[in-house]
């Protein structure tokens, strides 16, 4: 997985078809877990960085890193590749449906104790950008490898644009 990400980064920064490059600083992280009686951490204190390139057809490809306290209160790391498509609603609002491939290291409950485990997952999301600088990322995470119950997760972002 790390070799795939490295290859993608080299291609990403050497591509000649890109119109602009920008960085998004990601922070916060709040969640709600559905259909569970377990007590989970829902304030994640995350921080991350994603670098995107935008082509002339509103396609965006990016790479990123995200670190947070997961639902079990364990420090977790996510590295990923992301594709999203920009839909401009008006001069101030953009909606960006996306899908990302992430490699993660996070906490896991096993036999009554919490251990660290790693894996990869395909994660769909929906981002909303306001005034080209401020953003909100919304994720629905179904019960499975990343979550112990169906979960809604969101975080905030701030964009720095490079032309």
PDB file of N, CA and C in Angstrom, residues 36-97:
ATOM      1  N   UNK A  36     -26.211   1.017  19.082  1.00  0.00           N
ATOM      2  CA  UNK A  36     -25.256   0.383  19.988  1.00  0.00           C
ATOM      3  C   UNK A  36     -25.493   0.883  21.406  1.00  0.00           C
ATOM      4  N   UNK A  37     -25.223   0.023  22.360  1.00  0.00           N
ATOM      5  CA  UNK A  37     -25.301   0.414  23.769  1.00  0.00           C
ATOM      6  C   UNK A  37     -23.918   0.715  24.323  1.00  0.00           C
ATOM      7  N   UNK A  38     -22.884   0.444  23.524  1.00  0.00           N
ATOM      8  CA  UNK A  38     -21.508   0.711  23.955  1.00  0.00           C
ATOM      9  C   UNK A  38     -21.257   2.211  24.017  1.00  0.00           C
ATOM     10  N   UNK A  39     -20.374   2.595  24.913  1.00  0.00           N
ATOM     11  CA  UNK A  39     -19.951   3.990  25.025  1.00  0.00           C
ATOM     12  C   UNK A  39     -18.710   4.186  24.165  1.00  0.00           C
ATOM     13  N   UNK A  40     -18.817   5.007  23.149  1.00  0.00           N
ATOM     14  CA  UNK A  40     -17.687   5.287  22.272  1.00  0.00           C
ATOM     15  C   UNK A  40     -17.278   6.750  22.386  1.00  0.00           C
ATOM     16  N   UNK A  41     -16.001   7.009  22.149  1.00  0.00           N
ATOM     17  CA  UNK A  41     -15.524   8.378  22.024  1.00  0.00           C
ATOM     18  C   UNK A  41     -16.140   8.967  20.755  1.00  0.00           C
ATOM     19  N   UNK A  42     -16.758  10.136  20.863  1.00  0.00           N
ATOM     20  CA  UNK A  42     -17.357  10.775  19.695  1.00  0.00           C
ATOM     21  C   UNK A  42     -16.766  12.153  19.418  1.00  0.00           C
ATOM     22  N   UNK A  43     -15.732  12.544  20.162  1.00  0.00           N
ATOM     23  CA  UNK A  43     -14.983  13.781  19.911  1.00  0.00           C
ATOM     24  C   UNK A  43     -13.548  13.351  19.640  1.00  0.00           C
ATOM     25  N   UNK A  44     -13.105  13.451  18.400  1.00  0.00           N
ATOM     26  CA  UNK A  44     -11.902  12.744  17.957  1.00  0.00           C
ATOM     27  C   UNK A  44     -10.607  13.550  17.939  1.00  0.00           C
ATOM     28  N   UNK A  45     -10.666  14.854  18.111  1.00  0.00           N
ATOM     29  CA  UNK A  45      -9.465  15.700  18.202  1.00  0.00           C
ATOM     30  C   UNK A  45      -8.472  15.395  17.090  1.00  0.00           C
ATOM     31  N   UNK A  46      -8.959  15.361  15.859  1.00  0.00           N
ATOM     32  CA  UNK A  46      -8.116  15.002  14.723  1.00  0.00           C
ATOM     33  C   UNK A  46      -7.430  16.182  14.070  1.00  0.00           C
ATOM     34  N   UNK A  47      -6.357  15.858  13.354  1.00  0.00           N
ATOM     35  CA  UNK A  47      -5.631  16.845  12.552  1.00  0.00           C
ATOM     36  C   UNK A  47      -5.090  16.118  11.324  1.00  0.00           C
ATOM     37  N   UNK A  48      -5.114  16.786  10.186  1.00  0.00           N
ATOM     38  CA  UNK A  48      -4.625  16.145   8.977  1.00  0.00           C
ATOM     39  C   UNK A  48      -4.344  17.138   7.877  1.00  0.00           C
ATOM     40  N   UNK A  49      -3.828  16.613   6.796  1.00  0.00           N
ATOM     41  CA  UNK A  49      -3.451  17.431   5.658  1.00  0.00           C
ATOM     42  C   UNK A  49      -3.734  16.636   4.391  1.00  0.00           C
ATOM     43  N   UNK A  50      -4.363  17.277   3.427  1.00  0.00           N
ATOM     44  CA  UNK A  50      -4.588  16.656   2.124  1.00  0.00           C
ATOM     45  C   UNK A  50      -4.110  17.615   1.048  1.00  0.00           C
ATOM     46  N   UNK A  51      -3.448  17.077   0.028  1.00  0.00           N
ATOM     47  CA  UNK A  51      -2.976  17.864  -1.106  1.00  0.00           C
ATOM     48  C   UNK A  51      -3.757  17.396  -2.328  1.00  0.00           C
ATOM     49  N   UNK A  52      -4.389  18.341  -3.023  1.00  0.00           N
ATOM     50  CA  UNK A  52      -5.208  18.031  -4.189  1.00  0.00           C
ATOM     51  C   UNK A  52      -4.715  18.772  -5.410  1.00  0.00           C
ATOM     52  N   UNK A  53      -4.955  18.177  -6.561  1.00  0.00           N
ATOM     53  CA  UNK A  53      -4.799  18.862  -7.835  1.00  0.00           C
ATOM     54  C   UNK A  53      -6.132  18.807  -8.549  1.00  0.00           C
ATOM     55  N   UNK A  54      -6.466  19.915  -9.178  1.00  0.00           N
ATOM     56  CA  UNK A  54      -7.731  20.070  -9.885  1.00  0.00           C
ATOM     57  C   UNK A  54      -7.423  20.171 -11.370  1.00  0.00           C
ATOM     58  N   UNK A  55      -8.076  19.346 -12.181  1.00  0.00           N
ATOM     59  CA  UNK A  55      -7.882  19.492 -13.621  1.00  0.00           C
ATOM     60  C   UNK A  55      -8.939  20.444 -14.171  1.00  0.00           C
ATOM     61  N   UNK A  56      -8.934  20.656 -15.459  1.00  0.00           N
ATOM     62  CA  UNK A  56      -9.853  21.625 -16.056  1.00  0.00           C
ATOM     63  C   UNK A  56     -11.289  21.112 -16.157  1.00  0.00           C
ATOM     64  N   UNK A  57     -11.540  19.866 -15.805  1.00  0.00           N
ATOM     65  CA  UNK A  57     -12.888  19.293 -15.863  1.00  0.00           C
ATOM     66  C   UNK A  57     -13.491  19.050 -14.485  1.00  0.00           C
ATOM     67  N   UNK A  58     -12.986  19.711 -13.450  1.00  0.00           N
ATOM     68  CA  UNK A  58     -13.503  19.614 -12.077  1.00  0.00           C
ATOM     69  C   UNK A  58     -13.201  18.298 -11.381  1.00  0.00           C
ATOM     70  N   UNK A  59     -12.326  17.478 -11.931  1.00  0.00           N
ATOM     71  CA  UNK A  59     -11.862  16.270 -11.251  1.00  0.00           C
ATOM     72  C   UNK A  59     -10.759  16.656 -10.286  1.00  0.00           C
ATOM     73  N   UNK A  60     -10.799  16.100  -9.092  1.00  0.00           N
ATOM     74  CA  UNK A  60      -9.761  16.364  -8.101  1.00  0.00           C
ATOM     75  C   UNK A  60      -9.201  15.034  -7.617  1.00  0.00           C
ATOM     76  N   UNK A  61      -7.875  14.933  -7.604  1.00  0.00           N
ATOM     77  CA  UNK A  61      -7.211  13.763  -7.040  1.00  0.00           C
ATOM     78  C   UNK A  61      -6.276  14.253  -5.953  1.00  0.00           C
ATOM     79  N   UNK A  62      -6.182  13.474  -4.888  1.00  0.00           N
ATOM     80  CA  UNK A  62      -5.369  13.927  -3.773  1.00  0.00           C
ATOM     81  C   UNK A  62      -4.787  12.797  -2.955  1.00  0.00           C
ATOM     82  N   UNK A  63      -3.860  13.195  -2.117  1.00  0.00           N
ATOM     83  CA  UNK A  63      -3.245  12.300  -1.144  1.00  0.00           C
ATOM     84  C   UNK A  63      -3.372  12.967   0.217  1.00  0.00           C
ATOM     85  N   UNK A  64      -3.449  12.153   1.275  1.00  0.00           N
ATOM     86  CA  UNK A  64      -3.615  12.766   2.576  1.00  0.00           C
ATOM     87  C   UNK A  64      -3.209  11.895   3.737  1.00  0.00           C
ATOM     88  N   UNK A  65      -3.119  12.558   4.868  1.00  0.00           N
ATOM     89  CA  UNK A  65      -2.813  11.916   6.151  1.00  0.00           C
ATOM     90  C   UNK A  65      -3.763  12.504   7.189  1.00  0.00           C
ATOM     91  N   UNK A  66      -4.306  11.657   8.064  1.00  0.00           N
ATOM     92  CA  UNK A  66      -5.241  12.067   9.114  1.00  0.00           C
ATOM     93  C   UNK A  66      -4.883  11.310  10.388  1.00  0.00           C
ATOM     94  N   UNK A  67      -4.774  12.026  11.509  1.00  0.00           N
ATOM     95  CA  UNK A  67      -4.492  11.406  12.810  1.00  0.00           C
ATOM     96  C   UNK A  67      -5.562  11.878  13.784  1.00  0.00           C
ATOM     97  N   UNK A  68      -6.096  10.929  14.564  1.00  0.00           N
ATOM     98  CA  UNK A  68      -7.141  11.268  15.530  1.00  0.00           C
ATOM     99  C   UNK A  68      -7.190  10.221  16.633  1.00  0.00           C
ATOM    100  N   UNK A  69      -7.968  10.526  17.667  1.00  0.00           N
ATOM    101  CA  UNK A  69      -8.337   9.515  18.658  1.00  0.00           C
ATOM    102  C   UNK A  69      -9.571   8.821  18.113  1.00  0.00           C
ATOM    103  N   UNK A  70      -9.512   7.504  17.952  1.00  0.00           N
ATOM    104  CA  UNK A  70     -10.642   6.800  17.368  1.00  0.00           C
ATOM    105  C   UNK A  70     -11.754   6.584  18.386  1.00  0.00           C
ATOM    106  N   UNK A  71     -12.747   5.823  18.020  1.00  0.00           N
ATOM    107  CA  UNK A  71     -13.907   5.595  18.888  1.00  0.00           C
ATOM    108  C   UNK A  71     -13.559   4.865  20.174  1.00  0.00           C
ATOM    109  N   UNK A  72     -12.419   4.169  20.192  1.00  0.00           N
ATOM    110  CA  UNK A  72     -11.958   3.479  21.400  1.00  0.00           C
ATOM    111  C   UNK A  72     -10.953   4.330  22.176  1.00  0.00           C
ATOM    112  N   UNK A  73     -10.775   5.583  21.762  1.00  0.00           N
ATOM    113  CA  UNK A  73      -9.847   6.532  22.389  1.00  0.00           C
ATOM    114  C   UNK A  73      -8.381   6.158  22.163  1.00  0.00           C
ATOM    115  N   UNK A  74      -8.092   5.493  21.049  1.00  0.00           N
ATOM    116  CA  UNK A  74      -6.740   5.089  20.673  1.00  0.00           C
ATOM    117  C   UNK A  74      -6.271   6.011  19.542  1.00  0.00           C
ATOM    118  N   UNK A  75      -5.019   6.464  19.591  1.00  0.00           N
ATOM    119  CA  UNK A  75      -4.474   7.265  18.488  1.00  0.00           C
ATOM    120  C   UNK A  75      -4.471   6.428  17.218  1.00  0.00           C
ATOM    121  N   UNK A  76      -5.049   6.975  16.157  1.00  0.00           N
ATOM    122  CA  UNK A  76      -5.196   6.254  14.896  1.00  0.00           C
ATOM    123  C   UNK A  76      -4.648   7.089  13.752  1.00  0.00           C
ATOM    124  N   UNK A  77      -4.104   6.406  12.751  1.00  0.00           N
ATOM    125  CA  UNK A  77      -3.524   7.066  11.588  1.00  0.00           C
ATOM    126  C   UNK A  77      -4.181   6.543  10.319  1.00  0.00           C
ATOM    127  N   UNK A  78      -4.423   7.450   9.383  1.00  0.00           N
ATOM    128  CA  UNK A  78      -5.009   7.109   8.093  1.00  0.00           C
ATOM    129  C   UNK A  78      -4.185   7.768   6.993  1.00  0.00           C
ATOM    130  N   UNK A  79      -3.746   6.982   6.001  1.00  0.00           N
ATOM    131  CA  UNK A  79      -3.047   7.481   4.818  1.00  0.00           C
ATOM    132  C   UNK A  79      -3.930   7.133   3.638  1.00  0.00           C
ATOM    133  N   UNK A  80      -4.096   8.040   2.700  1.00  0.00           N
ATOM    134  CA  UNK A  80      -4.991   7.669   1.625  1.00  0.00           C
ATOM    135  C   UNK A  80      -4.839   8.423   0.331  1.00  0.00           C
ATOM    136  N   UNK A  81      -5.505   7.868  -0.678  1.00  0.00           N
ATOM    137  CA  UNK A  81      -5.663   8.453  -1.996  1.00  0.00           C
ATOM    138  C   UNK A  81      -7.135   8.782  -2.138  1.00  0.00           C
ATOM    139  N   UNK A  82      -7.447   9.898  -2.777  1.00  0.00           N
ATOM    140  CA  UNK A  82      -8.835  10.307  -2.865  1.00  0.00           C
ATOM    141  C   UNK A  82      -9.139  10.863  -4.253  1.00  0.00           C
ATOM    142  N   UNK A  83     -10.323  10.540  -4.748  1.00  0.00           N
ATOM    143  CA  UNK A  83     -10.843  11.152  -5.970  1.00  0.00           C
ATOM    144  C   UNK A  83     -12.159  11.823  -5.611  1.00  0.00           C
ATOM    145  N   UNK A  84     -12.345  13.041  -6.095  1.00  0.00           N
ATOM    146  CA  UNK A  84     -13.634  13.703  -5.909  1.00  0.00           C
ATOM    147  C   UNK A  84     -13.938  14.585  -7.109  1.00  0.00           C
ATOM    148  N   UNK A  85     -15.214  14.879  -7.275  1.00  0.00           N
ATOM    149  CA  UNK A  85     -15.688  15.672  -8.401  1.00  0.00           C
ATOM    150  C   UNK A  85     -16.376  16.918  -7.869  1.00  0.00           C
ATOM    151  N   UNK A  86     -15.972  18.070  -8.380  1.00  0.00           N
ATOM    152  CA  UNK A  86     -16.514  19.343  -7.887  1.00  0.00           C
ATOM    153  C   UNK A  86     -17.782  19.713  -8.648  1.00  0.00           C
ATOM    154  N   UNK A  87     -18.861  19.936  -7.880  1.00  0.00           N
ATOM    155  CA  UNK A  87     -20.119  20.434  -8.429  1.00  0.00           C
ATOM    156  C   UNK A  87     -20.348  21.807  -7.805  1.00  0.00           C
ATOM    157  N   UNK A  88     -20.283  22.849  -8.625  1.00  0.00           N
ATOM    158  CA  UNK A  88     -20.455  24.211  -8.112  1.00  0.00           C
ATOM    159  C   UNK A  88     -21.954  24.535  -8.092  1.00  0.00           C
ATOM    160  N   UNK A  89     -22.466  24.841  -6.902  1.00  0.00           N
ATOM    161  CA  UNK A  89     -23.876  25.199  -6.745  1.00  0.00           C
ATOM    162  C   UNK A  89     -24.085  26.670  -7.095  1.00  0.00           C
ATOM    163  N   UNK A  90     -23.217  27.526  -6.580  1.00  0.00           N
ATOM    164  CA  UNK A  90     -23.198  28.946  -6.921  1.00  0.00           C
ATOM    165  C   UNK A  90     -21.780  29.449  -6.680  1.00  0.00           C
ATOM    166  N   UNK A  91     -21.560  30.748  -6.674  1.00  0.00           N
ATOM    167  CA  UNK A  91     -20.202  31.283  -6.502  1.00  0.00           C
ATOM    168  C   UNK A  91     -19.603  30.970  -5.142  1.00  0.00           C
ATOM    169  N   UNK A  92     -20.416  30.606  -4.165  1.00  0.00           N
ATOM    170  CA  UNK A  92     -19.926  30.419  -2.801  1.00  0.00           C
ATOM    171  C   UNK A  92     -19.989  28.991  -2.278  1.00  0.00           C
ATOM    172  N   UNK A  93     -20.658  28.085  -2.977  1.00  0.00           N
ATOM    173  CA  UNK A  93     -20.869  26.729  -2.452  1.00  0.00           C
ATOM    174  C   UNK A  93     -20.498  25.682  -3.501  1.00  0.00           C
ATOM    175  N   UNK A  94     -19.718  24.683  -3.060  1.00  0.00           N
ATOM    176  CA  UNK A  94     -19.370  23.526  -3.887  1.00  0.00           C
ATOM    177  C   UNK A  94     -19.736  22.255  -3.124  1.00  0.00           C
ATOM    178  N   UNK A  95     -20.221  21.261  -3.848  1.00  0.00           N
ATOM    179  CA  UNK A  95     -20.454  19.929  -3.290  1.00  0.00           C
ATOM    180  C   UNK A  95     -19.496  18.983  -4.004  1.00  0.00           C
ATOM    181  N   UNK A  96     -18.816  18.137  -3.223  1.00  0.00           N
ATOM    182  CA  UNK A  96     -17.802  17.250  -3.796  1.00  0.00           C
ATOM    183  C   UNK A  96     -18.035  15.806  -3.351  1.00  0.00           C
ATOM    184  N   UNK A  97     -18.776  15.005  -4.135  1.00  0.00           N
ATOM    185  CA  UNK A  97     -18.842  13.575  -3.824  1.00  0.00           C
ATOM    186  C   UNK A  97     -17.463  12.966  -4.072  1.00  0.00           C
TER     187      UNK A  97
END
